[in-house]
C-alpha positions as a LaTeX table, in Angstrom:
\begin{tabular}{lrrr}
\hline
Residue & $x$ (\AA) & $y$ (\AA) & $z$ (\AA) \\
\hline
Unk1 & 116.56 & 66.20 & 87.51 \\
Unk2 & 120.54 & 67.68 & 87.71 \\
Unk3 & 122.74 & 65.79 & 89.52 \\
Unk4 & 122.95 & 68.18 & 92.51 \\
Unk5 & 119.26 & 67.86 & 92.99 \\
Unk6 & 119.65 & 63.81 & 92.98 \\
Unk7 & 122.68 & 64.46 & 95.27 \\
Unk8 & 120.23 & 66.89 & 97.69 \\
Unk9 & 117.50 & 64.03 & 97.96 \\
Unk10 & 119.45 & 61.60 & 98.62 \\
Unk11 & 121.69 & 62.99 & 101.24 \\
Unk12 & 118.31 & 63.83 & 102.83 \\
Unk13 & 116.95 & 59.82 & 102.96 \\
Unk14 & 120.33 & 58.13 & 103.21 \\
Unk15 & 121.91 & 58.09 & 106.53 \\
Unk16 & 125.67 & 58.21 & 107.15 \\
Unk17 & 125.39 & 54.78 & 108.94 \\
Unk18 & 123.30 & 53.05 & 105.72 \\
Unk19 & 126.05 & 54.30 & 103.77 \\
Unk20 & 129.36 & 53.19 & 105.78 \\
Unk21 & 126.97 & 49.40 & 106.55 \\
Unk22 & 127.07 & 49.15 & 102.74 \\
Unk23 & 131.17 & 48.79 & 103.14 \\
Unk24 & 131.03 & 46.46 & 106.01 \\
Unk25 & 131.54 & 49.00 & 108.63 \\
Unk26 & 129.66 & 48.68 & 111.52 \\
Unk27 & 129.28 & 51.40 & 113.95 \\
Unk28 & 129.87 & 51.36 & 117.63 \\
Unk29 & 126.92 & 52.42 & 120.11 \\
Unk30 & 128.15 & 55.72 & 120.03 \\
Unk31 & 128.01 & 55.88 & 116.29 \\
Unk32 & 131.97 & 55.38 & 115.45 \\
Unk33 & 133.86 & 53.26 & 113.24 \\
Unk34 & 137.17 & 52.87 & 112.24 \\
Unk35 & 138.15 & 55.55 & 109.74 \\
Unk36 & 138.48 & 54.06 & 106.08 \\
Unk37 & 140.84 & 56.70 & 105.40 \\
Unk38 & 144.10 & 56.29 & 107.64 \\
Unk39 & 145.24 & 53.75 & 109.93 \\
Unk40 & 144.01 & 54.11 & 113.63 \\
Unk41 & 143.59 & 51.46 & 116.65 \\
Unk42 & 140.67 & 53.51 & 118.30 \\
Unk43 & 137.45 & 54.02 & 115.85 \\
Unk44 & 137.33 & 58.41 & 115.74 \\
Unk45 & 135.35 & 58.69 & 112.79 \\
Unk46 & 131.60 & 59.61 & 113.92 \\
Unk47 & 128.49 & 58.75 & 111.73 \\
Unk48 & 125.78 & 61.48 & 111.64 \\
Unk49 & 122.19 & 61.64 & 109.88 \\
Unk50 & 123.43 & 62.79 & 107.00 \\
Unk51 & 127.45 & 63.29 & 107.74 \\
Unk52 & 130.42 & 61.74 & 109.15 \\
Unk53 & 133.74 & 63.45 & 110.77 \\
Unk54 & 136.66 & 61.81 & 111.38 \\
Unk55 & 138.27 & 63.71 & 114.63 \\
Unk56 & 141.88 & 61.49 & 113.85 \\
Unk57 & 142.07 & 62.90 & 110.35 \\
Unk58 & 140.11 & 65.36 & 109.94 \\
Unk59 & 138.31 & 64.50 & 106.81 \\
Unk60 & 134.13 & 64.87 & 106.72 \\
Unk61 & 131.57 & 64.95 & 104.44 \\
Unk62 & 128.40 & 63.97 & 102.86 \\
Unk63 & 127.40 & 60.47 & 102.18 \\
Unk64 & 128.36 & 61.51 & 98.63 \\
Unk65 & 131.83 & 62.97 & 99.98 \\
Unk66 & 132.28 & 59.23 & 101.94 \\
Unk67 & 131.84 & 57.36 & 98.33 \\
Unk68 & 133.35 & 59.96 & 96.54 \\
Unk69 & 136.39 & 59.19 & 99.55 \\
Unk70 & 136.15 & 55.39 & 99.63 \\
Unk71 & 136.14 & 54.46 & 95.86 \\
Unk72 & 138.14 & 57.06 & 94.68 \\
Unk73 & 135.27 & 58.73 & 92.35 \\
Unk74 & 133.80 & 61.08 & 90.96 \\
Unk75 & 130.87 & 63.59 & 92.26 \\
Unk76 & 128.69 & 62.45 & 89.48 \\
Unk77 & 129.86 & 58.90 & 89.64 \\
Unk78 & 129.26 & 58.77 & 93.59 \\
Unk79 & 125.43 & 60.07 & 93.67 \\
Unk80 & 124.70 & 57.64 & 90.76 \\
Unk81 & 126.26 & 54.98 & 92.93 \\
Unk82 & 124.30 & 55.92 & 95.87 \\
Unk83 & 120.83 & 56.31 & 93.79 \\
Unk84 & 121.58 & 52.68 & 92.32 \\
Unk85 & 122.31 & 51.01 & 95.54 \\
Unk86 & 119.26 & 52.71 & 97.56 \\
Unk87 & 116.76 & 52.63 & 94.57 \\
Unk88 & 115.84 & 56.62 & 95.05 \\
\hline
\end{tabular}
């Protein structure tokens, strides 16, 4: 299995909010947190399936792109992360 095809399955069975819970963010009820990536009072970054958009900052992404993002990594380095912490 490539790396992109790891990266495909598990953007398909690991959700935005699994991801951003394994950092100890916790999402509002309308599926917001606090954006990782600048300073804000308000949470504006919105947790989808398989996504997440920050409307302060702009940045968005994968679950891949948010641990590629929040630990400063790499692509290959971030799905192996991922597939570790999940067991996929």
């Amino acid at each position: 299995m490539t790396i992109r095809e790891a990266a495909d399955i598990i953007k398909d069975r690991v959700s935005a909010r699994d991801v951003a819970a394994l950092y100890g963010y916790k999402a509002n009820s309308g599926g917001y947190i606090g954006c990782p990536f600048h300073g804000e009072r308000t949470p504006s970054l919105k947790l989808h399936k398989s996504g997440w958009y920050c409307y302060g900052c702009g940045a968005g992404g994968s679950v891949v792109d948010f641990v590629m993002m929040h630990d400063g990594c790499t692509f290959p380095m971030a799905v192996k992360a991922l597939d570790e912490r999940f067991c996929l």
